GROMACS .gro file of C-alpha atoms in nm:
model
  426
    1MET     CA    1 -10.216   2.793   6.692
    2ASN     CA    2 -10.520   2.574   6.635
    3ILE     CA    3 -10.583   2.308   6.902
    4THR     CA    4 -10.904   2.106   6.909
    5LEU     CA    5 -10.959   1.869   7.199
    6MET     CA    6 -11.195   1.573   7.202
    7ARG     CA    7 -11.311   1.338   7.477
    8THR     CA    8 -11.039   1.100   7.596
    9ILE     CA    9 -11.104   0.729   7.554
   10VAL     CA   10 -10.864   0.494   7.724
   11VAL     CA   11 -10.721   0.207   7.519
   12THR     CA   12 -10.413  -0.003   7.561
   13VAL     CA   13 -10.162   0.043   7.282
   14GLY     CA   14  -9.801  -0.060   7.333
   15LEU     CA   15  -9.497  -0.150   7.131
   16CYS     CA   16  -9.438  -0.522   7.102
   17VAL     CA   17  -9.163  -0.680   7.309
   18GLY     CA   18  -8.985  -0.971   7.144
   19SER     CA   19  -8.906  -1.298   7.312
   20VAL     CA   20  -8.528  -1.264   7.263
   21ALA     CA   21  -8.340  -1.141   7.568
   22VAL     CA   22  -8.104  -0.858   7.475
   23ASP     CA   23  -7.847  -0.647   7.655
   24ALA     CA   24  -7.978  -0.321   7.797
   25ALA     CA   25  -7.726  -0.132   7.583
   26ASP     CA   26  -7.847  -0.288   7.257
   27TRP     CA   27  -7.999  -0.052   7.002
   28MET     CA   28  -8.130  -0.291   6.739
   29SER     CA   29  -8.330  -0.059   6.516
   30TRP     CA   30  -8.312   0.296   6.386
   31ARG     CA   31  -8.509   0.453   6.675
   32GLY     CA   32  -8.425   0.194   6.938
   33PRO     CA   33  -8.654   0.025   7.192
   34ARG     CA   34  -9.016   0.145   7.174
   35ASP     CA   35  -8.919   0.347   6.862
   36HIS     CA   36  -8.885   0.649   7.088
   37GLY     CA   37  -8.530   0.756   7.004
   38SER     CA   38  -8.446   0.772   7.373
   39GLN     CA   39  -8.267   0.591   7.653
   40SER     CA   40  -8.302   0.671   8.022
   41SER     CA   41  -7.991   0.502   8.165
   42GLY     CA   42  -7.620   0.555   8.102
   43THR     CA   43  -7.363   0.833   8.119
   44PHE     CA   44  -7.318   1.045   7.809
   45PRO     CA   45  -7.108   1.351   7.727
   46ASP     CA   46  -7.229   1.699   7.823
   47GLU     CA   47  -6.924   1.872   7.680
   48LEU     CA   48  -6.834   1.798   7.318
   49ASN     CA   49  -6.477   1.856   7.201
   50GLU     CA   50  -6.187   1.670   7.045
   51GLU     CA   51  -6.129   1.488   7.372
   52SER     CA   52  -6.481   1.346   7.354
   53ILE     CA   53  -6.392   1.141   7.046
   54VAL     CA   54  -6.279   0.798   7.163
   55TRP     CA   55  -6.225   0.672   6.807
   56ARG     CA   56  -6.318   0.738   6.445
   57ALA     CA   57  -6.341   0.448   6.201
   58PRO     CA   58  -6.322   0.505   5.823
   59LEU     CA   59  -6.624   0.403   5.617
   60PRO     CA   60  -6.592   0.255   5.266
   61GLY     CA   61  -6.848   0.480   5.096
   62LYS     CA   62  -7.132   0.729   5.141
   63GLY     CA   63  -7.435   0.603   5.328
   64CYS     CA   64  -7.703   0.795   5.517
   65SER     CA   65  -7.844   0.514   5.732
   66THR     CA   66  -7.821   0.493   6.110
   67PRO     CA   67  -7.608   0.213   6.262
   68ILE     CA   68  -7.745  -0.039   6.509
   69LEU     CA   69  -7.581  -0.200   6.812
   70VAL     CA   70  -7.624  -0.571   6.893
   71ASP     CA   71  -7.437  -0.742   7.179
   72GLY     CA   72  -7.163  -0.481   7.174
   73ASN     CA   73  -7.105  -0.489   6.798
   74LEU     CA   74  -7.206  -0.224   6.544
   75TYR     CA   75  -7.373  -0.289   6.210
   76LEU     CA   76  -7.434  -0.041   5.929
   77THR     CA   77  -7.492  -0.022   5.555
   78ALA     CA   78  -7.238   0.145   5.327
   79PRO     CA   79  -7.130   0.089   4.967
   80GLU     CA   80  -6.788  -0.054   4.888
   81ASN     CA   81  -6.637  -0.046   4.539
   82GLY     CA   82  -6.972   0.033   4.384
   83LYS     CA   83  -7.165  -0.244   4.558
   84ASP     CA   84  -7.421  -0.242   4.838
   85ALA     CA   85  -7.263  -0.371   5.157
   86VAL     CA   86  -7.316  -0.434   5.526
   87MET     CA   87  -7.029  -0.366   5.763
   88SER     CA   88  -6.973  -0.469   6.124
   89LEU     CA   89  -6.735  -0.311   6.375
   90ASP     CA   90  -6.650  -0.403   6.730
   91ALA     CA   91  -6.665  -0.174   7.031
   92SER     CA   92  -6.314  -0.041   6.958
   93GLY     CA   93  -6.404   0.062   6.604
   94GLN     CA   94  -6.219  -0.223   6.435
   95ARG     CA   95  -6.384  -0.380   6.132
   96ARG     CA   96  -6.510  -0.732   6.201
   97TRP     CA   97  -6.642  -0.808   5.852
   98LEU     CA   98  -6.797  -0.660   5.540
   99THR     CA   99  -7.047  -0.843   5.319
  100ALA     CA  100  -7.118  -0.707   4.971
  101PHE     CA  101  -7.421  -0.757   4.746
  102ASP     CA  102  -7.504  -0.637   4.395
  103THR     CA  103  -7.429  -0.306   4.224
  104GLU     CA  104  -7.516   0.004   4.425
  105VAL     CA  105  -7.775   0.251   4.298
  106SER     CA  106  -7.652   0.583   4.434
  107GLY     CA  107  -7.866   0.862   4.573
  108LYS     CA  108  -8.005   1.161   4.383
  109HIS     CA  109  -8.041   1.413   4.666
  110ARG     CA  110  -7.725   1.573   4.808
  111ASN     CA  111  -7.819   1.416   5.142
  112GLY     CA  112  -7.925   1.083   4.996
  113SER     CA  113  -7.749   0.758   4.919
  114GLY     CA  114  -7.817   0.404   4.809
  115CYS     CA  115  -7.793   0.312   5.177
  116ASN     CA  116  -8.062   0.531   5.333
  117ALA     CA  117  -8.254   0.250   5.502
  118SER     CA  118  -8.117   0.146   5.841
  119PRO     CA  119  -8.054  -0.214   5.945
  120VAL     CA  120  -8.271  -0.390   6.201
  121SER     CA  121  -8.197  -0.695   6.416
  122ASP     CA  122  -8.371  -0.947   6.641
  123ALA     CA  123  -8.034  -1.044   6.798
  124ASN     CA  124  -8.025  -1.348   6.569
  125ALA     CA  125  -7.974  -1.183   6.229
  126ILE     CA  126  -7.933  -0.846   6.056
  127TYR     CA  127  -8.197  -0.739   5.800
  128VAL     CA  128  -8.119  -0.471   5.540
  129TYR     CA  129  -8.264  -0.294   5.238
  130PHE     CA  130  -8.096  -0.083   4.967
  131LYS     CA  131  -8.215   0.158   4.698
  132SER     CA  132  -8.109  -0.100   4.437
  133GLY     CA  133  -8.392  -0.321   4.565
  134THR     CA  134  -8.162  -0.566   4.742
  135PHE     CA  135  -8.338  -0.696   5.053
  136ALA     CA  136  -8.145  -0.944   5.266
  137ALA     CA  137  -8.082  -1.118   5.595
  138LEU     CA  138  -7.735  -1.187   5.731
  139GLU     CA  139  -7.615  -1.396   6.021
  140LEU     CA  140  -7.431  -1.205   6.293
  141ASP     CA  141  -7.100  -1.325   6.146
  142GLY     CA  142  -7.178  -1.169   5.808
  143THR     CA  143  -7.287  -1.487   5.632
  144LYS     CA  144  -7.577  -1.432   5.393
  145ARG     CA  145  -7.893  -1.607   5.509
  146TRP     CA  146  -8.102  -1.501   5.209
  147ALA     CA  147  -8.128  -1.217   4.958
  148THR     CA  148  -8.386  -1.106   4.706
  149ASN     CA  149  -8.453  -0.794   4.499
  150LEU     CA  150  -8.783  -0.612   4.555
  151VAL     CA  151  -8.741  -0.386   4.251
  152GLU     CA  152  -8.702  -0.686   4.023
  153ARG     CA  153  -8.994  -0.864   4.188
  154PHE     CA  154  -9.241  -0.579   4.233
  155GLY     CA  155  -9.131  -0.304   3.996
  156LYS     CA  156  -8.936   0.020   4.005
  157ASP     CA  157  -8.951   0.248   4.305
  158GLU     CA  158  -9.125   0.561   4.174
  159ARG     CA  159  -9.037   0.799   4.455
  160PHE     CA  160  -8.901   1.131   4.333
  161TRP     CA  161  -8.619   1.129   4.587
  162ASP     CA  162  -8.418   0.849   4.748
  163HIS     CA  163  -8.584   0.574   4.948
  164GLY     CA  164  -8.593   0.613   5.327
  165THR     CA  165  -8.816   0.337   5.464
  166SER     CA  166  -8.634   0.084   5.683
  167PRO     CA  167  -8.742  -0.277   5.743
  168VAL     CA  168  -8.911  -0.363   6.074
  169LEU     CA  169  -8.953  -0.690   6.260
  170THR     CA  170  -9.254  -0.871   6.399
  171LYS     CA  171  -9.219  -1.192   6.597
  172ASP     CA  172  -9.192  -1.407   6.283
  173TYR     CA  173  -9.155  -1.171   5.988
  174VAL     CA  174  -8.949  -0.886   5.846
  175VAL     CA  175  -9.185  -0.623   5.706
  176MET     CA  176  -9.127  -0.370   5.428
  177ALA     CA  177  -9.347  -0.090   5.296
  178ARG     CA  178  -9.331   0.085   4.961
  179MET     CA  179  -9.545   0.397   4.931
  180HIS     CA  180  -9.472   0.579   4.606
  181ALA     CA  181  -9.621   0.715   4.283
  182GLY     CA  182  -9.728   0.371   4.172
  183GLU     CA  183  -9.867   0.047   4.314
  184SER     CA  184  -9.803   0.083   4.687
  185TRP     CA  185  -9.793  -0.207   4.929
  186LEU     CA  186  -9.703  -0.350   5.267
  187ALA     CA  187  -9.541  -0.694   5.272
  188ALA     CA  188  -9.407  -0.950   5.519
  189PHE     CA  189  -9.129  -1.200   5.459
  190ASP     CA  190  -9.027  -1.502   5.663
  191LYS     CA  191  -8.720  -1.420   5.873
  192VAL     CA  192  -8.558  -1.758   5.818
  193SER     CA  193  -8.625  -1.826   5.450
  194GLY     CA  194  -8.702  -1.483   5.306
  195ASP     CA  195  -9.020  -1.623   5.148
  196LEU     CA  196  -9.306  -1.380   5.091
  197VAL     CA  197  -9.576  -1.451   5.352
  198TRP     CA  198  -9.828  -1.179   5.265
  199LYS     CA  199  -9.845  -0.863   5.057
  200VAL     CA  200 -10.137  -0.618   5.069
  201PRO     CA  201 -10.203  -0.310   4.854
  202ARG     CA  202 -10.199   0.034   5.014
  203ASN     CA  203 -10.314   0.288   4.757
  204TYR     CA  204 -10.491   0.622   4.800
  205ASP     CA  205 -10.596   0.899   4.562
  206VAL     CA  206 -10.400   1.198   4.691
  207PRO     CA  207 -10.247   1.517   4.544
  208LYS     CA  208  -9.915   1.509   4.358
  209GLU     CA  209  -9.621   1.374   4.561
  210SER     CA  210  -9.836   1.312   4.869
  211ASP     CA  211  -9.828   0.941   4.782
  212GLN     CA  212  -9.449   0.938   4.803
  213CYS     CA  213  -9.348   0.841   5.155
  214TYR     CA  214  -9.021   0.781   5.336
  215THR     CA  215  -9.151   0.679   5.678
  216THR     CA  216  -9.082   0.352   5.860
  217PRO     CA  217  -9.369   0.136   5.995
  218LEU     CA  218  -9.408   0.078   6.369
  219VAL     CA  219  -9.471  -0.265   6.520
  220ILE     CA  220  -9.726  -0.226   6.798
  221GLU     CA  221  -9.965  -0.432   7.006
  222TYR     CA  222 -10.318  -0.327   6.918
  223GLU     CA  223 -10.617  -0.479   7.095
  224GLN     CA  224 -10.388  -0.755   7.227
  225ARG     CA  225 -10.268  -0.853   6.880
  226GLU     CA  226  -9.933  -0.789   6.715
  227SER     CA  227  -9.992  -0.523   6.452
  228VAL     CA  228  -9.812  -0.288   6.213
  229LEU     CA  229  -9.888   0.085   6.203
  230VAL     CA  230  -9.811   0.263   5.876
  231TRP     CA  231  -9.807   0.636   5.802
  232GLY     CA  232  -9.810   0.768   5.447
  233ALA     CA  233 -10.029   0.890   5.160
  234GLU     CA  234 -10.225   1.102   5.410
  235HIS     CA  235 -10.343   0.795   5.603
  236LEU     CA  236 -10.254   0.614   5.924
  237THR     CA  237 -10.338   0.244   5.901
  238ILE     CA  238 -10.306  -0.051   6.137
  239HIS     CA  239 -10.258  -0.400   5.991
  240ASP     CA  240 -10.269  -0.745   6.146
  241ALA     CA  241  -9.908  -0.865   6.166
  242ALA     CA  242 -10.004  -1.224   6.084
  243THR     CA  243 -10.203  -1.152   5.767
  244GLY     CA  244 -10.153  -0.788   5.666
  245GLU     CA  245 -10.528  -0.728   5.688
  246GLU     CA  246 -10.614  -0.364   5.753
  247ARG     CA  247 -10.796  -0.332   6.086
  248TRP     CA  248 -10.801   0.045   6.135
  249SER     CA  249 -10.763   0.353   5.917
  250CYS     CA  250 -10.753   0.728   5.975
  251GLY     CA  251 -10.744   0.989   5.699
  252GLY     CA  252 -10.839   1.357   5.699
  253PHE     CA  253 -10.484   1.491   5.731
  254ASN     CA  254 -10.494   1.714   5.423
  255PRO     CA  255 -10.849   1.848   5.372
  256ASP     CA  256 -10.722   2.138   5.159
  257ALA     CA  257 -10.557   1.894   4.916
  258ASN     CA  258 -10.214   2.052   4.933
  259ALA     CA  259  -9.975   1.906   4.679
  260LEU     CA  260  -9.605   1.821   4.728
  261TRP     CA  261  -9.656   1.696   5.084
  262PRO     CA  262  -9.467   1.366   5.110
  263ALA     CA  263  -9.450   1.197   5.451
  264ILE     CA  264  -9.093   1.179   5.583
  265ALA     CA  265  -9.095   1.197   5.964
  266THR     CA  266  -9.219   0.875   6.128
  267PRO     CA  267  -9.493   0.913   6.395
  268VAL     CA  268  -9.427   0.847   6.762
  269ILE     CA  269  -9.672   0.674   6.996
  270VAL     CA  270  -9.721   0.770   7.360
  271ASP     CA  271  -9.979   0.562   7.545
  272ASP     CA  272 -10.275   0.556   7.303
  273MET     CA  273 -10.182   0.869   7.109
  274ALA     CA  274 -10.001   0.882   6.776
  275VAL     CA  275  -9.827   1.215   6.721
  276VAL     CA  276  -9.791   1.275   6.347
  277CYS     CA  277  -9.573   1.538   6.181
  278PHE     CA  278  -9.707   1.644   5.843
  279GLY     CA  279  -9.720   1.943   5.610
  280ARG     CA  280  -9.410   2.131   5.497
  281ASN     CA  281  -9.241   2.279   5.798
  282ASP     CA  282  -8.948   2.354   5.567
  283ARG     CA  283  -9.176   2.584   5.363
  284GLY     CA  284  -9.371   2.746   5.646
  285THR     CA  285  -9.678   2.521   5.642
  286PRO     CA  286  -9.630   2.287   5.940
  287GLN     CA  287  -9.895   2.049   6.069
  288LEU     CA  288  -9.895   1.837   6.383
  289HIS     CA  289 -10.173   1.590   6.458
  290GLY     CA  290 -10.270   1.393   6.767
  291VAL     CA  291 -10.466   1.079   6.674
  292ARG     CA  292 -10.624   0.837   6.921
  293LEU     CA  293 -10.543   0.473   6.848
  294ASN     CA  294 -10.868   0.298   6.930
  295GLY     CA  295 -11.172   0.159   6.753
  296ASN     CA  296 -11.190  -0.035   6.428
  297GLY     CA  297 -11.246   0.041   6.062
  298ASP     CA  298 -11.239   0.400   5.934
  299VAL     CA  299 -11.203   0.633   6.233
  300THR     CA  300 -11.131   0.953   6.038
  301ASP     CA  301 -11.435   1.134   6.179
  302THR     CA  302 -11.378   1.039   6.542
  303ASN     CA  303 -11.011   0.996   6.628
  304HIS     CA  304 -10.846   1.328   6.546
  305VAL     CA  305 -10.799   1.458   6.900
  306TRP     CA  306 -10.592   1.772   6.845
  307PHE     CA  307 -10.427   1.965   6.563
  308ARG     CA  308 -10.166   2.240   6.537
  309ASP     CA  309 -10.060   2.445   6.239
  310ASP     CA  310  -9.767   2.628   6.400
  311VAL     CA  311  -9.521   2.348   6.481
  312SER     CA  312  -9.396   2.030   6.314
  313ALA     CA  313  -9.092   1.876   6.145
  314PHE     CA  314  -9.061   1.781   5.781
  315VAL     CA  315  -8.763   1.541   5.798
  316PRO     CA  316  -8.651   1.466   6.158
  317THR     CA  317  -8.862   1.214   6.351
  318PRO     CA  318  -8.947   1.329   6.707
  319ALA     CA  319  -8.812   1.166   7.021
  320VAL     CA  320  -9.008   1.067   7.333
  321ALA     CA  321  -8.884   1.081   7.692
  322LYS     CA  322  -9.076   1.070   8.022
  323GLY     CA  323  -9.405   1.086   7.838
  324LEU     CA  324  -9.323   1.403   7.644
  325VAL     CA  325  -9.257   1.448   7.271
  326TYR     CA  326  -8.950   1.643   7.159
  327ILE     CA  327  -8.954   1.789   6.808
  328VAL     CA  328  -8.639   1.923   6.644
  329ARG     CA  329  -8.763   2.126   6.351
  330ASP     CA  330  -8.579   2.148   6.020
  331LYS     CA  331  -8.419   2.484   6.099
  332GLY     CA  332  -8.333   2.410   6.461
  333GLU     CA  333  -8.634   2.514   6.667
  334VAL     CA  334  -8.697   2.267   6.951
  335ASP     CA  335  -9.042   2.207   7.095
  336CYS     CA  336  -9.146   1.995   7.392
  337ILE     CA  337  -9.508   1.884   7.345
  338ASP     CA  338  -9.761   1.716   7.573
  339PRO     CA  339  -9.888   1.431   7.350
  340ALA     CA  340 -10.222   1.404   7.529
  341THR     CA  341 -10.326   1.762   7.450
  342GLY     CA  342 -10.082   1.888   7.189
  343GLU     CA  343  -9.995   2.182   7.411
  344THR     CA  344  -9.641   2.324   7.431
  345VAL     CA  345  -9.448   2.255   7.750
  346TRP     CA  346  -9.161   2.474   7.631
  347SER     CA  347  -9.012   2.598   7.307
  348ASP     CA  348  -8.664   2.723   7.223
  349ARG     CA  349  -8.414   2.701   6.941
  350LEU     CA  350  -8.061   2.594   6.851
  351PRO     CA  351  -7.821   2.849   6.694
  352LYS     CA  352  -7.942   2.974   6.356
  353ASN     CA  353  -7.773   2.851   6.041
  354ARG     CA  354  -7.857   2.807   5.675
  355SER     CA  355  -7.808   2.430   5.703
  356ALA     CA  356  -8.100   2.209   5.802
  357TYR     CA  357  -8.154   1.910   6.031
  358TYR     CA  358  -8.194   1.571   5.866
  359ALA     CA  359  -8.084   1.343   6.152
  360SER     CA  360  -8.350   1.263   6.411
  361PRO     CA  361  -8.275   1.367   6.770
  362LEU     CA  362  -8.163   1.131   7.046
  363ILE     CA  363  -8.247   1.177   7.414
  364ALA     CA  364  -8.013   0.993   7.650
  365SER     CA  365  -8.023   1.038   8.028
  366GLY     CA  366  -8.193   1.374   8.006
  367ARG     CA  367  -7.971   1.510   7.731
  368LEU     CA  368  -8.103   1.586   7.383
  369TYR     CA  369  -7.850   1.536   7.103
  370ALA     CA  370  -7.926   1.710   6.774
  371ILE     CA  371  -7.707   1.709   6.462
  372ARG     CA  372  -7.729   1.945   6.166
  373GLU     CA  373  -7.656   1.830   5.811
  374ASP     CA  374  -7.325   2.024   5.801
  375GLY     CA  375  -7.193   1.824   6.099
  376ALA     CA  376  -7.272   2.068   6.383
  377MET     CA  377  -7.384   1.875   6.693
  378TYR     CA  378  -7.558   2.018   7.000
  379VAL     CA  379  -7.618   1.891   7.352
  380VAL     CA  380  -7.925   2.024   7.533
  381ASP     CA  381  -8.023   1.955   7.894
  382VAL     CA  382  -8.396   1.873   7.893
  383ASN     CA  383  -8.398   1.697   8.229
  384ASN     CA  384  -8.576   1.976   8.418
  385SER     CA  385  -8.861   2.050   8.176
  386LYS     CA  386  -8.669   2.331   8.011
  387PHE     CA  387  -8.410   2.398   7.740
  388GLU     CA  388  -8.047   2.457   7.839
  389LEU     CA  389  -7.779   2.444   7.569
  390LEU     CA  390  -7.475   2.274   7.720
  391SER     CA  391  -7.231   2.228   7.435
  392GLU     CA  392  -7.174   2.229   7.061
  393TYR     CA  393  -6.916   2.073   6.832
  394GLU     CA  394  -6.851   2.078   6.458
  395PHE     CA  395  -6.752   1.755   6.289
  396ASP     CA  396  -6.541   1.778   5.975
  397GLN     CA  397  -6.802   1.610   5.753
  398PRO     CA  398  -7.177   1.608   5.681
  399ILE     CA  399  -7.396   1.395   5.909
  400ILE     CA  400  -7.739   1.262   5.806
  401GLY     CA  401  -7.767   0.943   6.013
  402SER     CA  402  -7.915   0.972   6.363
  403PRO     CA  403  -7.700   0.934   6.677
  404ILE     CA  404  -7.743   0.620   6.885
  405PRO     CA  405  -7.639   0.537   7.242
  406GLY     CA  406  -7.400   0.263   7.341
  407LYS     CA  407  -7.280   0.162   7.685
  408ASP     CA  408  -7.192   0.505   7.826
  409CYS     CA  409  -7.101   0.636   7.481
  410LEU     CA  410  -7.258   0.774   7.164
  411TYR     CA  411  -7.210   0.655   6.806
  412ILE     CA  412  -7.230   0.910   6.525
  413ARG     CA  413  -7.233   0.807   6.160
  414GLY     CA  414  -7.079   1.072   5.936
  415GLN     CA  415  -7.033   1.072   5.562
  416ASP     CA  416  -6.678   0.937   5.587
  417HIS     CA  417  -6.637   0.802   5.940
  418LEU     CA  418  -6.817   0.637   6.228
  419PHE     CA  419  -6.740   0.815   6.555
  420CYS     CA  420  -6.753   0.700   6.917
  421LEU     CA  421  -6.797   0.976   7.177
  422ALA     CA  422  -6.777   0.943   7.554
  423THR     CA  423  -6.729   1.150   7.868
  424ASP     CA  424  -6.417   0.964   7.975
  425ARG     CA  425  -6.191   0.824   7.705
  426GLN     CA  426  -6.103   0.462   7.770
   0.00000   0.00000   0.00000
């Protein structure tokens, strides 16, 4: 382990809170409120078995995105009859509506699809993106508000594998990032009209495949201004949400110029610290970085606070609960990390298996839920600063999307079905 500590400088960095009042059970983006992948309230199952499944709803086609929950209704992307589509279900698993777009472009990877990007909502509309380039906003009743095609407008996506970046919302705009082996950019579109508001280049000279990124931006408040934090191409950057102007940049993540290091896991922010998974944990070269979010301009030489080369995740994004970072590694090791120092609070592992973890973990009321690509799901008690495996269950299909919490229930998106799990079946 290699941990380097620097002097702590206090700065206020927080995730933006929108003006729309939403239900406490709403989960309106891939990683939920604060982008932490966690929820402190509610009652969720400790014991997983057939009786835990309240309902299972058939899905029209293969999609790997995570559903969202808005005012008790579920929204997800999935192809139907060869076309990109958005589907809504009610709390009982009944389909409310399905809205189709243009022809689907299917995934290349066995765990990819044309519907990798997850929807996002501001409680007024649903915003979606597909591998085909279709980028759209829908009203909550499924009516199309606007649609455009980013591939037709800005060129082919040159990532080697399937897209993974989801749209994010600022107060006024829906923001998309494309970081690939070509002209890379960050762009904002008007929520109401879909018009392009700003588009800024984001290009770096990096080793092969390190420019290909699958992460999702984070909307934060930085120095009392709404901002967008982006991770990819070996750089963290912070941009003004109103103009796209870069205000802050940190490089220095790959001084040995390792090739074939795309960014997949999205960073998490705790207080003023960004915890960044990098390297290739799947190939035995993990990296974990702690970067202080303060200052302006290029802070590469000053803001790397700590670094580890023995723990990280390649695909799953960490979760945050009670100020601690929880990393589920690609082969099932689980690490609880203090984000201020990078030190391990505890480390353990889930049962060994050849299959890997692609879904990001959820922490709900002190329980960590982790799902392996083959459909094996685990419940771990992390409420007492330790690891205690409580239960496991094997679904009958692959699962790539991340679990989300509902009102005293969990929603799991499999390859063929959407599942609702609860402690007490209604």
